């Protein structure tokens, strides 16, 4: 297996602040990797360390087989794609594209040819003579990408490139960046705080918190088997419900602590830990007949978008339910909920780590 980028034991300090902790990450050639996590978790620091804009304090950074620790940014052969407004406003699209080649001494005719080739790949052929102000947000983003492509980088690094675009354009650009990545056979590392962006664009998602990689893997693996409560709550929207629970006296049932205790029979051996946190995703709860209920809760708020109904219980903690049909429920009524035990996640109350139960 070829790895285009390899980080091992990477640590980064800003003075006394430990911003990256023992980062191990292998990025396969041709893959699309998303770094995701809350603000301040170290994603930009990691990306900037790859680019050479930050120096790492310990560990190894290998790009295309070469150790890059002390190598300056322009010699690493990788391209940062910034937000679309980082274009030069007084230059045409063609001039924006050829600028980096021209300052490196590439002849005018050769640079023009390179710009035309890239523009043909990115759908900008008819726009080469326009100025950035004459382009739509999406077209500007394509110019920003083309400017990186023209240098044939070993990897593309994206730092929240879509955060300034409106919601509809973001969805469009997310597909466009991904399809460009596929067409070019590129290797891409993409920083975002938006887990939906990470899940939909990447083949490999890296979830970070406080300088640590909490979990990495294919998007659906993170959704199906989060290793801890943090990843479980971060991946998925609306977020997973967490319910404090105790194992019942028979060792095969749970008592959910939701105002009134709710006894849930799972009929499978449960861990001996006395206190647990149950995780249930809103989309894995369904409304059932009263007789089939696993839990019964008072309804708090009901919101419908037409295609989906979002129900919030009037309990502490609140339980969110998402269903795809319309529901005539009203605030204050009781609702009966059921779920498939295979969809239930368990976490240790103290360590917040996942506990696996035998199926
Ligand atoms: P993210 O991109 O995940 O929002 P960053 O990588 O920008 O996070 O920052 C990680 C942590 O390092 C934050 O707590 C931030 O305040 C700190 N940090 C970032 N850059 C510097 C710097 N130049 N000097 C000191 N601390 C910094």
PDB file of N, CA and C and ligand atoms in Angstrom, residues 14-15 17-20 37-46 48 54 159-160 191 208 211, ligand 1:
ATOM      1  N   UNK A  14       3.015  25.133  21.189  1.00  0.00           N
ATOM      2  CA  UNK A  14       3.123  26.586  21.031  1.00  0.00           C
ATOM      3  C   UNK A  14       3.554  27.073  22.412  1.00  0.00           C
ATOM      4  N   UNK A  15       4.824  27.309  22.624  1.00  0.00           N
ATOM      5  CA  UNK A  15       5.307  27.624  23.978  1.00  0.00           C
ATOM      6  C   UNK A  15       5.020  26.426  24.867  1.00  0.00           C
ATOM      7  N   UNK A  17       1.975  25.339  25.428  1.00  0.00           N
ATOM      8  CA  UNK A  17       0.703  24.723  25.038  1.00  0.00           C
ATOM      9  C   UNK A  17       0.914  23.543  24.092  1.00  0.00           C
ATOM     10  N   UNK A  18       0.386  22.391  24.478  1.00  0.00           N
ATOM     11  CA  UNK A  18       0.591  21.149  23.720  1.00  0.00           C
ATOM     12  C   UNK A  18      -0.538  21.013  22.690  1.00  0.00           C
ATOM     13  N   UNK A  19      -0.297  21.478  21.475  1.00  0.00           N
ATOM     14  CA  UNK A  19      -1.389  21.588  20.479  1.00  0.00           C
ATOM     15  C   UNK A  19      -1.626  20.295  19.699  1.00  0.00           C
ATOM     16  N   UNK A  20      -0.587  19.472  19.485  1.00  0.00           N
ATOM     17  CA  UNK A  20      -0.764  18.168  18.818  1.00  0.00           C
ATOM     18  C   UNK A  20      -0.070  17.112  19.671  1.00  0.00           C
ATOM     19  N   UNK A  37     -13.336  18.249  13.941  1.00  0.00           N
ATOM     20  CA  UNK A  37     -13.355  18.368  15.403  1.00  0.00           C
ATOM     21  C   UNK A  37     -13.762  19.774  15.766  1.00  0.00           C
ATOM     22  N   UNK A  38     -14.065  20.000  17.028  1.00  0.00           N
ATOM     23  CA  UNK A  38     -14.514  21.334  17.437  1.00  0.00           C
ATOM     24  C   UNK A  38     -13.396  22.364  17.310  1.00  0.00           C
ATOM     25  N   UNK A  39     -13.768  23.613  17.329  1.00  0.00           N
ATOM     26  CA  UNK A  39     -12.821  24.704  17.206  1.00  0.00           C
ATOM     27  C   UNK A  39     -11.729  24.578  18.271  1.00  0.00           C
ATOM     28  N   UNK A  40     -10.484  24.751  17.861  1.00  0.00           N
ATOM     29  CA  UNK A  40      -9.373  24.708  18.810  1.00  0.00           C
ATOM     30  C   UNK A  40      -8.800  23.319  19.036  1.00  0.00           C
ATOM     31  N   UNK A  41      -9.293  22.287  18.321  1.00  0.00           N
ATOM     32  CA  UNK A  41      -8.830  20.911  18.579  1.00  0.00           C
ATOM     33  C   UNK A  41      -7.485  20.629  17.923  1.00  0.00           C
ATOM     34  N   UNK A  42      -7.029  21.507  17.005  1.00  0.00           N
ATOM     35  CA  UNK A  42      -5.707  21.329  16.410  1.00  0.00           C
ATOM     36  C   UNK A  42      -5.718  20.946  14.933  1.00  0.00           C
ATOM     37  N   UNK A  43      -6.888  20.994  14.292  1.00  0.00           N
ATOM     38  CA  UNK A  43      -6.942  20.582  12.883  1.00  0.00           C
ATOM     39  C   UNK A  43      -6.118  21.496  11.985  1.00  0.00           C
ATOM     40  N   UNK A  44      -6.246  22.812  12.170  1.00  0.00           N
ATOM     41  CA  UNK A  44      -5.470  23.726  11.317  1.00  0.00           C
ATOM     42  C   UNK A  44      -3.989  23.598  11.603  1.00  0.00           C
ATOM     43  N   UNK A  45      -3.648  23.399  12.874  1.00  0.00           N
ATOM     44  CA  UNK A  45      -2.234  23.219  13.226  1.00  0.00           C
ATOM     45  C   UNK A  45      -1.673  21.998  12.508  1.00  0.00           C
ATOM     46  N   UNK A  46      -2.447  20.928  12.453  1.00  0.00           N
ATOM     47  CA  UNK A  46      -1.986  19.711  11.783  1.00  0.00           C
ATOM     48  C   UNK A  46      -1.815  19.962  10.279  1.00  0.00           C
ATOM     49  N   UNK A  48      -1.379  22.863   8.783  1.00  0.00           N
ATOM     50  CA  UNK A  48      -0.287  23.820   8.568  1.00  0.00           C
ATOM     51  C   UNK A  48       1.076  23.166   8.788  1.00  0.00           C
ATOM     52  N   UNK A  54       3.956  25.579   9.850  1.00  0.00           N
ATOM     53  CA  UNK A  54       4.319  25.436  11.265  1.00  0.00           C
ATOM     54  C   UNK A  54       5.387  24.364  11.326  1.00  0.00           C
ATOM     55  N   UNK A 159      -8.234  24.176   3.898  1.00  0.00           N
ATOM     56  CA  UNK A 159      -8.564  24.645   5.243  1.00  0.00           C
ATOM     57  C   UNK A 159      -9.926  25.333   5.216  1.00  0.00           C
ATOM     58  N   UNK A 160     -10.953  24.617   5.616  1.00  0.00           N
ATOM     59  CA  UNK A 160     -12.329  25.129   5.651  1.00  0.00           C
ATOM     60  C   UNK A 160     -12.661  25.958   4.405  1.00  0.00           C
ATOM     61  N   UNK A 191      -9.727  20.140   6.056  1.00  0.00           N
ATOM     62  CA  UNK A 191     -10.085  20.508   7.433  1.00  0.00           C
ATOM     63  C   UNK A 191     -11.479  21.111   7.470  1.00  0.00           C
ATOM     64  N   UNK A 208     -10.733  14.748  15.865  1.00  0.00           N
ATOM     65  CA  UNK A 208      -9.761  15.248  16.841  1.00  0.00           C
ATOM     66  C   UNK A 208     -10.440  15.962  18.002  1.00  0.00           C
ATOM     67  N   UNK A 211      -6.055  18.240  20.555  1.00  0.00           N
ATOM     68  CA  UNK A 211      -4.746  17.830  20.057  1.00  0.00           C
ATOM     69  C   UNK A 211      -4.554  16.336  19.886  1.00  0.00           C
TER      70      UNK A 211
HETATM   71  P1  LIG B   1      -8.634  24.347  14.980  1.00  0.00           P
HETATM   72  O1  LIG B   1      -8.129  24.519  13.597  1.00  0.00           O
HETATM   73  O2  LIG B   1      -9.010  22.919  15.290  1.00  0.00           O
HETATM   74  O3  LIG B   1      -9.741  25.286  15.338  1.00  0.00           O
HETATM   75  P2  LIG B   1      -6.002  25.274  15.752  1.00  0.00           P
HETATM   76  O4  LIG B   1      -5.113  24.247  15.172  1.00  0.00           O
HETATM   77  O5  LIG B   1      -6.113  26.573  15.022  1.00  0.00           O
HETATM   78  O6  LIG B   1      -7.452  24.657  16.002  1.00  0.00           O
HETATM   79  O7  LIG B   1      -5.523  25.584  17.221  1.00  0.00           O
HETATM   80  C1  LIG B   1      -5.284  24.568  18.199  1.00  0.00           C
HETATM   81  C2  LIG B   1      -4.916  25.210  19.517  1.00  0.00           C
HETATM   82  O8  LIG B   1      -3.639  25.836  19.421  1.00  0.00           O
HETATM   83  C3  LIG B   1      -5.887  26.293  19.951  1.00  0.00           C
HETATM   84  O9  LIG B   1      -6.083  26.177  21.341  1.00  0.00           O
HETATM   85  C4  LIG B   1      -5.187  27.579  19.587  1.00  0.00           C
HETATM   86  O10 LIG B   1      -5.544  28.612  20.468  1.00  0.00           O
HETATM   87  C5  LIG B   1      -3.725  27.204  19.750  1.00  0.00           C
HETATM   88  N1  LIG B   1      -2.880  27.972  18.796  1.00  0.00           N
HETATM   89  C6  LIG B   1      -2.989  27.990  17.450  1.00  0.00           C
HETATM   90  N2  LIG B   1      -2.033  28.755  16.892  1.00  0.00           N
HETATM   91  C7  LIG B   1      -1.297  29.254  17.909  1.00  0.00           C
HETATM   92  C8  LIG B   1      -0.147  30.117  17.998  1.00  0.00           C
HETATM   93  N3  LIG B   1       0.424  30.611  16.898  1.00  0.00           N
HETATM   94  N4  LIG B   1       0.322  30.391  19.229  1.00  0.00           N
HETATM   95  C9  LIG B   1      -0.243  29.866  20.335  1.00  0.00           C
HETATM   96  N5  LIG B   1      -1.307  29.039  20.327  1.00  0.00           N
HETATM   97  C10 LIG B   1      -1.839  28.741  19.141  1.00  0.00           C
END
